[in-house]
Coordinates of C-alpha atoms and ligand atoms in Angstrom, one line a residue:
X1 CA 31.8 36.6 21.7
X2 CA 30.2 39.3 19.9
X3 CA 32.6 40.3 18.1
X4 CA 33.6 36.7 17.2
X5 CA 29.4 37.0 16.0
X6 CA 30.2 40.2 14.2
X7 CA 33.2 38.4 12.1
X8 CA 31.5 35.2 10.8
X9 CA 28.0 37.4 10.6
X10 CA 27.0 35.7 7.0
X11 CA 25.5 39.3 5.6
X12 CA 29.3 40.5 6.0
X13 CA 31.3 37.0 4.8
X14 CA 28.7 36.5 1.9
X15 CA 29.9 39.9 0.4
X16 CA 33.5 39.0 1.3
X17 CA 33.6 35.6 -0.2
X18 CA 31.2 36.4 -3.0
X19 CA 28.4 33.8 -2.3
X20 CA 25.0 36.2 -2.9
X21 CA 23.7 39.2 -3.6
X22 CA 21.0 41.1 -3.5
X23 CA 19.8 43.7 -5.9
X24 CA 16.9 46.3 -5.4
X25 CA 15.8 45.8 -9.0
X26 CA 15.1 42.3 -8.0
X27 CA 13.7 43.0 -4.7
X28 CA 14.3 42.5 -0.7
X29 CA 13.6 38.8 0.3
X30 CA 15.1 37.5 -2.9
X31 CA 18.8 36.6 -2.5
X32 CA 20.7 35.9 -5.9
X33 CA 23.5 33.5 -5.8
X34 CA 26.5 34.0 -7.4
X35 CA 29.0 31.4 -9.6
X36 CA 30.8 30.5 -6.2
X37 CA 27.6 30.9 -3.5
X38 CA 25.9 28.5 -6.5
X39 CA 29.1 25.5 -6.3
X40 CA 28.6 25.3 -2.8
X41 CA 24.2 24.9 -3.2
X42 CA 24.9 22.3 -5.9
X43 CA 27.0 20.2 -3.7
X44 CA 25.2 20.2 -0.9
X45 CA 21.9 18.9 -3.3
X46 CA 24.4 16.6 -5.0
X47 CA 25.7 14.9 -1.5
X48 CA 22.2 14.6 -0.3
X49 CA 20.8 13.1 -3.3
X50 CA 23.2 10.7 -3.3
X51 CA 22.6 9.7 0.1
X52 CA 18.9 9.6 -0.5
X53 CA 19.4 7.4 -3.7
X54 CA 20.8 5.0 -1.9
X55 CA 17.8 4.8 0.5
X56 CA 15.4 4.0 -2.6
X57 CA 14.4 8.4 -3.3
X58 CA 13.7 8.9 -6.7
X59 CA 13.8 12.6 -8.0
X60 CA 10.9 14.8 -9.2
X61 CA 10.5 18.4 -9.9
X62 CA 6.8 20.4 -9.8
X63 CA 5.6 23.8 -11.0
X64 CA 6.0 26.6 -8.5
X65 CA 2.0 27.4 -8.5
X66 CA -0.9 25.8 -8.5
X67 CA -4.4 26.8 -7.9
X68 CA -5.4 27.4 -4.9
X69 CA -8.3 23.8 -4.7
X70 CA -4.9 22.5 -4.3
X71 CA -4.1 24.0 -0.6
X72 CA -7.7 24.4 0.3
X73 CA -7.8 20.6 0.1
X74 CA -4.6 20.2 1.7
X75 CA -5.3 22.7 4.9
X76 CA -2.2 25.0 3.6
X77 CA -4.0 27.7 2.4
X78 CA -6.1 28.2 5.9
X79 CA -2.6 27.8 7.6
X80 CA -0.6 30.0 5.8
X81 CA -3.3 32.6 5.0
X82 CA -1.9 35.7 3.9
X83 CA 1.3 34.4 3.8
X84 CA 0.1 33.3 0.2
X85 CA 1.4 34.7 -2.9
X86 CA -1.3 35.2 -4.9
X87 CA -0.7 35.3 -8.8
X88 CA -3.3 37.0 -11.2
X89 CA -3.8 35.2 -14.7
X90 CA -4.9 36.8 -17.9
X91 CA -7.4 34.3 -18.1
X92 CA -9.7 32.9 -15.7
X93 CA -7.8 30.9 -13.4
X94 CA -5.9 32.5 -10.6
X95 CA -3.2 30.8 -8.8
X96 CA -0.8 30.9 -6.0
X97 CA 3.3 30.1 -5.5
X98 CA 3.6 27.1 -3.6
X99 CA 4.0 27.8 0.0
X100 CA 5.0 24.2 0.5
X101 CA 5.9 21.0 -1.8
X102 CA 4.0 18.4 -0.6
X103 CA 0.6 18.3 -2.2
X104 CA 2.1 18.6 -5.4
X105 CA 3.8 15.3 -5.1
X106 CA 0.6 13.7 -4.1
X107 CA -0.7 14.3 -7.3
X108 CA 2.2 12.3 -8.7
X109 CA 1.3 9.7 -6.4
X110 CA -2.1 9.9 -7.7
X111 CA -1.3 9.5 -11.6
X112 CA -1.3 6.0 -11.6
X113 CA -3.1 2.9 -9.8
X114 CA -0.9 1.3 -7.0
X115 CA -0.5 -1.0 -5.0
X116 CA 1.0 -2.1 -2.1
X117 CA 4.2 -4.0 -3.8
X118 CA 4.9 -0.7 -5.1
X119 CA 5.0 0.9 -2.2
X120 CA 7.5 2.5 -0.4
X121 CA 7.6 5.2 -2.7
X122 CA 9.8 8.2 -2.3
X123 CA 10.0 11.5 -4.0
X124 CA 12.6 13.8 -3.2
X125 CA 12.8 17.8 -4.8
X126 CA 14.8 20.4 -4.3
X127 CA 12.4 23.5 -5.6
X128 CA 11.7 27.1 -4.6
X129 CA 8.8 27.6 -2.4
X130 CA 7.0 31.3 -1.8
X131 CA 6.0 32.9 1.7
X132 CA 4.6 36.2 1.6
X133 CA 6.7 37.7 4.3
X134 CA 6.3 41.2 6.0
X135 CA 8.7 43.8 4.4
X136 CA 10.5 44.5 7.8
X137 CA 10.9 40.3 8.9
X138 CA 13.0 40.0 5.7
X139 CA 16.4 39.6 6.3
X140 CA 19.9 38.8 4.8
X141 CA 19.2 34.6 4.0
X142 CA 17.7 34.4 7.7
X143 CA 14.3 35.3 5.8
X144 CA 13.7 35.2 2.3
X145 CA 10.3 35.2 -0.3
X146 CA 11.9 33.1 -2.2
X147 CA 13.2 29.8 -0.6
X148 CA 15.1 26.7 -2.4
X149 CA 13.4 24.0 0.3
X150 CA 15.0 20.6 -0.3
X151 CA 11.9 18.4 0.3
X152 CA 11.3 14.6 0.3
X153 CA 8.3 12.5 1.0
X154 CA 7.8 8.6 1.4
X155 CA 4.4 7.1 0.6
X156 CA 3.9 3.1 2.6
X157 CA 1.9 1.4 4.6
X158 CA 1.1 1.2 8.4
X159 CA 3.5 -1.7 8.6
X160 CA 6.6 -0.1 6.5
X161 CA 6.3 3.2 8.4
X162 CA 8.6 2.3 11.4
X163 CA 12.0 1.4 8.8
X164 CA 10.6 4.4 7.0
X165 CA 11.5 7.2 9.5
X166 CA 14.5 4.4 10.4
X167 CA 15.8 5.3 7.2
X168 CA 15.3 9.0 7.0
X169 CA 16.8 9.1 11.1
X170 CA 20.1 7.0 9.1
X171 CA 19.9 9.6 6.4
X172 CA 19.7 12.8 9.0
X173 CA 23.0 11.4 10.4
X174 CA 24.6 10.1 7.5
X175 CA 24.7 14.2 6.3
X176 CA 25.4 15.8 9.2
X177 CA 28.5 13.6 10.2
X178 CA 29.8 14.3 6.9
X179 CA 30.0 18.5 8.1
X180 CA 31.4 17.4 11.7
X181 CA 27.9 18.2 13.3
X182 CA 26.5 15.2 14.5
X183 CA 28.4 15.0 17.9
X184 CA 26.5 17.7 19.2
X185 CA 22.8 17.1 18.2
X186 CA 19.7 16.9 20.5
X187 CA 16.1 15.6 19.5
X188 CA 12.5 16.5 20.1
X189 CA 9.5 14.5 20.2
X190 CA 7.0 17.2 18.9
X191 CA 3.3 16.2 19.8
X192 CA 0.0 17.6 19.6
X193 CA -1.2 20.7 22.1
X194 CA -4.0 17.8 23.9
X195 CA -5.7 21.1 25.3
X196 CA -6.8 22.4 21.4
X197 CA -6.9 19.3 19.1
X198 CA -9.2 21.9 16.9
X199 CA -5.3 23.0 15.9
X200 CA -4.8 19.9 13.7
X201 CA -6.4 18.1 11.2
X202 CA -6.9 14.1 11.5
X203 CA -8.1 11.2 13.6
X204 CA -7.2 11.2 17.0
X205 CA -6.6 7.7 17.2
X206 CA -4.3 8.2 14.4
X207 CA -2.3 10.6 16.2
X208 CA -2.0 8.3 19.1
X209 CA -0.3 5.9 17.1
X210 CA 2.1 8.1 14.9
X211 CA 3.0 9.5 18.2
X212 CA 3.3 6.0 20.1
X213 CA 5.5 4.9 17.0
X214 CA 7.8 8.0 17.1
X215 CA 8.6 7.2 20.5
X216 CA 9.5 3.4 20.3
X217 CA 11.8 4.4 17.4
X218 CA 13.2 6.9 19.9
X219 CA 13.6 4.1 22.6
X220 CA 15.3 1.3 19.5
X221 CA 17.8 4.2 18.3
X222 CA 18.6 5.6 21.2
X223 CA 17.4 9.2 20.1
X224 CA 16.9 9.8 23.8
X225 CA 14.2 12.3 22.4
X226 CA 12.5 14.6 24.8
X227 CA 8.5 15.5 24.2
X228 CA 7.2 18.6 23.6
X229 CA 3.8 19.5 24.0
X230 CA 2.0 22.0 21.1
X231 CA 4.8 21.7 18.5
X232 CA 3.6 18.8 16.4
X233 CA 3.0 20.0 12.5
X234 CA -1.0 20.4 11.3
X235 CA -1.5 17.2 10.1
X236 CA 0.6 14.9 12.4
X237 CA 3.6 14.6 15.0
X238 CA 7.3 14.8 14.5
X239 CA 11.4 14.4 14.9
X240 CA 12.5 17.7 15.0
X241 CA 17.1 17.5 15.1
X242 CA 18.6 20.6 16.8
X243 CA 22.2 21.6 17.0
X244 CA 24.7 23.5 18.2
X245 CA 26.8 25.6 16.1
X246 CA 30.5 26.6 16.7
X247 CA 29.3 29.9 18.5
X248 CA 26.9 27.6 20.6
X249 CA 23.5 28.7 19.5
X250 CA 21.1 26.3 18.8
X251 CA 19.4 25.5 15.4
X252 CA 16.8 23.2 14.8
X253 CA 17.1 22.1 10.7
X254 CA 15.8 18.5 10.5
X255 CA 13.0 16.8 10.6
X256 CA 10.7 13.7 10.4
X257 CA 7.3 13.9 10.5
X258 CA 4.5 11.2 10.5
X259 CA 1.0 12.2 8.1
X260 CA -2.3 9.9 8.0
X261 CA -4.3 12.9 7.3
X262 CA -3.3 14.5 3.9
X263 CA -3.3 11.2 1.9
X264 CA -7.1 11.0 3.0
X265 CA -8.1 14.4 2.4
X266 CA -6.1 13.7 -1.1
X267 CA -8.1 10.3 -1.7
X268 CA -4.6 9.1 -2.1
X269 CA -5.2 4.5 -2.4
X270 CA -3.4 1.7 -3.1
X271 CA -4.7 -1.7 -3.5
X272 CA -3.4 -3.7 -0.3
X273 CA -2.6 -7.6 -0.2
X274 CA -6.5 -8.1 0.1
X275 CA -7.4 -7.1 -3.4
X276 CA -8.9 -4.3 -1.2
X277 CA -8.6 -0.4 -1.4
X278 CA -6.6 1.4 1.6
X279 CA -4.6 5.0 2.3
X280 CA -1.0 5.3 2.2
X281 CA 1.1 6.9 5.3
X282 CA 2.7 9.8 4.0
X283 CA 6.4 10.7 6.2
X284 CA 7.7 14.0 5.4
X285 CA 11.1 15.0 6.0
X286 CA 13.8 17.7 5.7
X287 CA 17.1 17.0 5.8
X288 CA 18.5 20.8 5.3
X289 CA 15.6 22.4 5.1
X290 CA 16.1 25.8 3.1
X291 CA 19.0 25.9 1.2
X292 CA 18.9 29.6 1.7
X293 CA 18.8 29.2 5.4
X294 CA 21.5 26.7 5.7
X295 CA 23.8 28.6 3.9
X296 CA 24.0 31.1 6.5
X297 CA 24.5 28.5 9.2
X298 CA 27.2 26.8 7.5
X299 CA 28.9 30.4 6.7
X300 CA 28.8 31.5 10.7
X301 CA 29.5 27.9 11.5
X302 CA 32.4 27.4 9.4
X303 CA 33.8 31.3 9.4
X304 CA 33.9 30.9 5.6
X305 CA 36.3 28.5 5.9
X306 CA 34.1 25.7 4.4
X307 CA 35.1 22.0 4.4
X308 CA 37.1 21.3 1.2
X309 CA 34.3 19.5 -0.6
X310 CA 32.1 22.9 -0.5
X311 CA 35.0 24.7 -1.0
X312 CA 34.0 27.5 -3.8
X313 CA 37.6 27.3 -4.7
X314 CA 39.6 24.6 -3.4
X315 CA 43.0 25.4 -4.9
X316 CA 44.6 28.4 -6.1
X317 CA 47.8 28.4 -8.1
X318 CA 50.1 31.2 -7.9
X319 CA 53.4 31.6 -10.5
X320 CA 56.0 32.5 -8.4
X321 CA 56.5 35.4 -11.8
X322 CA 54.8 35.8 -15.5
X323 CA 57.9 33.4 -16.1
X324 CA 55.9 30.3 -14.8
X325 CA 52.5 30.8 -16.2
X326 CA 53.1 28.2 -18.3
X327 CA 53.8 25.6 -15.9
X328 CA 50.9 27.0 -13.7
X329 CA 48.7 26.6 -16.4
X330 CA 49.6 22.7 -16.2
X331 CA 49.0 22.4 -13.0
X332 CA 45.7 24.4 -13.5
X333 CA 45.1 21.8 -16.2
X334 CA 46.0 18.6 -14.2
X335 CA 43.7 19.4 -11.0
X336 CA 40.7 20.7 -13.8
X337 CA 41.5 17.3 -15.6
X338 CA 40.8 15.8 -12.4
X339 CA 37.4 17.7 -11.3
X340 CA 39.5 19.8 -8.9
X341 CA 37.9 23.7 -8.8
X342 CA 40.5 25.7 -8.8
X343 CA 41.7 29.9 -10.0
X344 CA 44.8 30.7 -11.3
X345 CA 46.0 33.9 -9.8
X346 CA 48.7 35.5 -12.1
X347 CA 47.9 39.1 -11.8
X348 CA 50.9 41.8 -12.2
X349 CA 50.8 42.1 -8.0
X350 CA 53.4 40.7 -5.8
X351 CA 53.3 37.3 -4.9
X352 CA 52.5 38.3 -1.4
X353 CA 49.6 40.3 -2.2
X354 CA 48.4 37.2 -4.1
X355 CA 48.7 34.6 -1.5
X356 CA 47.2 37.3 1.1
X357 CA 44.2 37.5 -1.2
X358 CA 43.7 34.1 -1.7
X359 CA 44.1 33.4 2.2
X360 CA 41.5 36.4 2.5
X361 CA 39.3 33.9 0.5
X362 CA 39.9 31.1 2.5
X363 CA 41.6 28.6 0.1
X364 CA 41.9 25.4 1.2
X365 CA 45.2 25.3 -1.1
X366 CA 48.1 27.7 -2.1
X367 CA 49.9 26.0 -4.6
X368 CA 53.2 28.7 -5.5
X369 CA 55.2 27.4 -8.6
X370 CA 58.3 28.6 -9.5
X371 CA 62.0 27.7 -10.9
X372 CA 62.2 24.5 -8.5
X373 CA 58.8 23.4 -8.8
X374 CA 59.2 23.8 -13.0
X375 CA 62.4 22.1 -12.3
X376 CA 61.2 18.3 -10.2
X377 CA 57.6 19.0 -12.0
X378 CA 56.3 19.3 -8.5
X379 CA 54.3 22.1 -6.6
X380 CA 54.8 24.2 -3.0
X381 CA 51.7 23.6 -0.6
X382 CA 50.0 26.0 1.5
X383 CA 47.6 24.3 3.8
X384 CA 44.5 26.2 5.1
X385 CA 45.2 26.7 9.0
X386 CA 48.9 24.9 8.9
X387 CA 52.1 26.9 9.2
X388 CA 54.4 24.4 7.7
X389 CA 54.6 24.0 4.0
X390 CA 54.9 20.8 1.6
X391 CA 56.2 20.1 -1.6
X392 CA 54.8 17.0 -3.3
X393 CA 55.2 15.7 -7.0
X394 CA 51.8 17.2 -9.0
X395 CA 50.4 13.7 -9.3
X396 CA 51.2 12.9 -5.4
X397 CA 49.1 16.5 -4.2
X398 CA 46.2 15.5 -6.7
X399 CA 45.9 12.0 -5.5
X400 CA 45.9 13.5 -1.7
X401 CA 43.2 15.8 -2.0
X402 CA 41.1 13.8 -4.5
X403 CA 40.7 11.4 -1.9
X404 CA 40.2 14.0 0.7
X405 CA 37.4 15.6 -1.3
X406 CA 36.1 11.8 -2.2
X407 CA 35.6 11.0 1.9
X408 CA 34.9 14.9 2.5
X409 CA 37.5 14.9 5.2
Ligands
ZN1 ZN1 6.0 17.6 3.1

């Protein structure tokens, strides 16, 4: 077991596979992604975007400071303390990196009147955030300064909160079925610490009903959630997802989390059906939550072997000889043609030292073209983890593994 731990440890497979870097010019904490570490980031933002599209989320990006009236008014800056990056100006105003996205999209909710027709609405980033960490808790992407948080917030009513967290439970699922992961998932009810309510900001009678809701939802969706005292978040309770990954540890990404108490301290108002003035509900959640962080699971997860959507490289194409780069070019040109990624490996090594590299890369697909394959304008498969190979007509292999990448099987 620990040397299965020692083989998928991500510090090790990230150097292998060529996903990040660090560099001590840019400094400890600060990971640097590379052209390949990058691909498999932008998918995972694309996938979840377009799930969250489809659940009414609507894109925004903010600055990554602000000064610090921003935090004070939002509690952040007592919580986080000297976890704050503090940033001199030149001028008079200082500022600090934002620790955490949310009040910034308040102040988008707050550039315009609403009211209550327009509401739900839902903003959804995925921006850096800053903690100033201690030099010796920085780690590989375990811990970083600089962290890519994929954020999303939905502003409603009392009434709309319920289908709210519905829809962010659907969206929590909807993701992690897509990497195989949902099967073995557990879920906790995180509530207030009732012996220290100084810990938290908010009504009490407020908190009694986020965390009333939370459970009924629970109960309707058969979350079979269990309650934990003390962990709720400072301004209100919360759906915390844990799972296991392949090794068996348990990792606790996900979350939904219920907020009467920022859009207050915010003056955040719409007009309600009255012709009256009332404060939104503001439901956080996190679907991956660091990109940084979830990069290292799915490496130790997955071995490197990532599901052929995420796949840095999802086919390589090896000329059997120099006398088939031609051809191999075409085929390059068919699957690029066809928003396949794929590398064309035609160094002066020996075929087998080329197919050996690429399997050291974990390529989904080893396509070998040589005097047959020129021949029936077809291509030689070698499947990730299958013994057996295939050959299939060009156009039959790209069909196959468009669809595959389509329904990320
Ligand atoms: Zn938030």
């Amino acid at each position: 077991m620990v040397e299965e731990a020692e083989k998928r440890d991500h510090r090790k497979l990230g150097k292998e596979l060529d996903l990040f870097c660090f560099s001590d010019l840019v400094g400890p904490g600060l990971p640097l992604f590379t052209p390949k570490g990058t691909i498999i980031k932008d998918e995972l933002q694309k996938h979840i975007e377009k799930v969250c599209r489809s659940y009414g989320f609507q894109k925004v990006s903010t600055p990554h400071l602000a000064k610090i009236d921003l935090y004070e008014k939002s509690g952040h800056a007592q919580k986080f303390g000297d976890e704050l990056f503090q940033v001199a100006s030149h001028y008079k105003q200082n500022y600090v990196m934002k620790p955490v996205q949310c009040p910034h999209q308040t102040q988008i909710f707050a550039s315009r009147p609403r009211s209550y027709k327009d509401l739900p609405i839902r903003y959804m980033e995925s921006e850096k955030q800053y903690r100033d960490e201690k030099p010796g808790e920085i780690g590989g992407l375990q811990r970083v300064i600089a962290i890519t948080v994929e954020d999303g917030h939905s502003f409603c009513t009392v009434d709309q909160v319920k289908q709210e967290v519905k829809n962010m439970v659907e969206i929590i699922k909807n993701f992690y079925t897509s990497l195989g992961m949902w099967e073995n998932h557990s879920v906790s009810l995180s509530v207030r610490d009732y012996a220290h309510p100084e810990k938290y900001i908010g009504e009490s009678s407020d908190w009694d009903l986020c965390e009333n809701m939370l459970q009924e939802i629970s109960d309707e969706m058969d979350l079979k959630a269990v309650k934990h005292e003390g962990e709720a978040a400072l301004y209100g309770p919360k759906l915390d997802f844990m799972f296991r990954d392949s090794l068996g540890k348990e990792i606790q990404i996900p979350t939904v989390q219920l907020d009467f108490a920022t859009p207050k301290r915010f003056d955040l108002e719409y007009t309600n059906n009255e012709g009256g003035k009332s404060s939104p509900v503001m439901v956080h959640r996190a679907i991956l939550g660091s990109y940084e962080r979830f990069m290292m699971l799915l490496i130790e997860h997955f071995a490197g072997a990532f599901p052929l959507w995420l796949s840095p490289v999802q086919v390589a194409v090896l000329p059997i000889s120099e006398k088939f780069i031609d051809y191999a070019n075409e085929v390059k040109n068919a699957l690029l043609e066809n928003d396949i990624r794929v590398e064309l490996s035609d160094r002066a090594e020996s075929l087998g030292k080329r197919i050996s590299e690429a399997e050291k890369m974990k390529t989904p697909y080893i396509l070998v073209v040589g005097e047959k394959e020129v021949a029936d304008k077809t291509v030689a498969i070698r499947t990730r983890g299958i013994r057996e190979q295939q050959t299939l007509p060009i156009q039959n292999f790209i069909e196959k593994i468009s669809k595959k990448i389509k329904d990320k099987a």
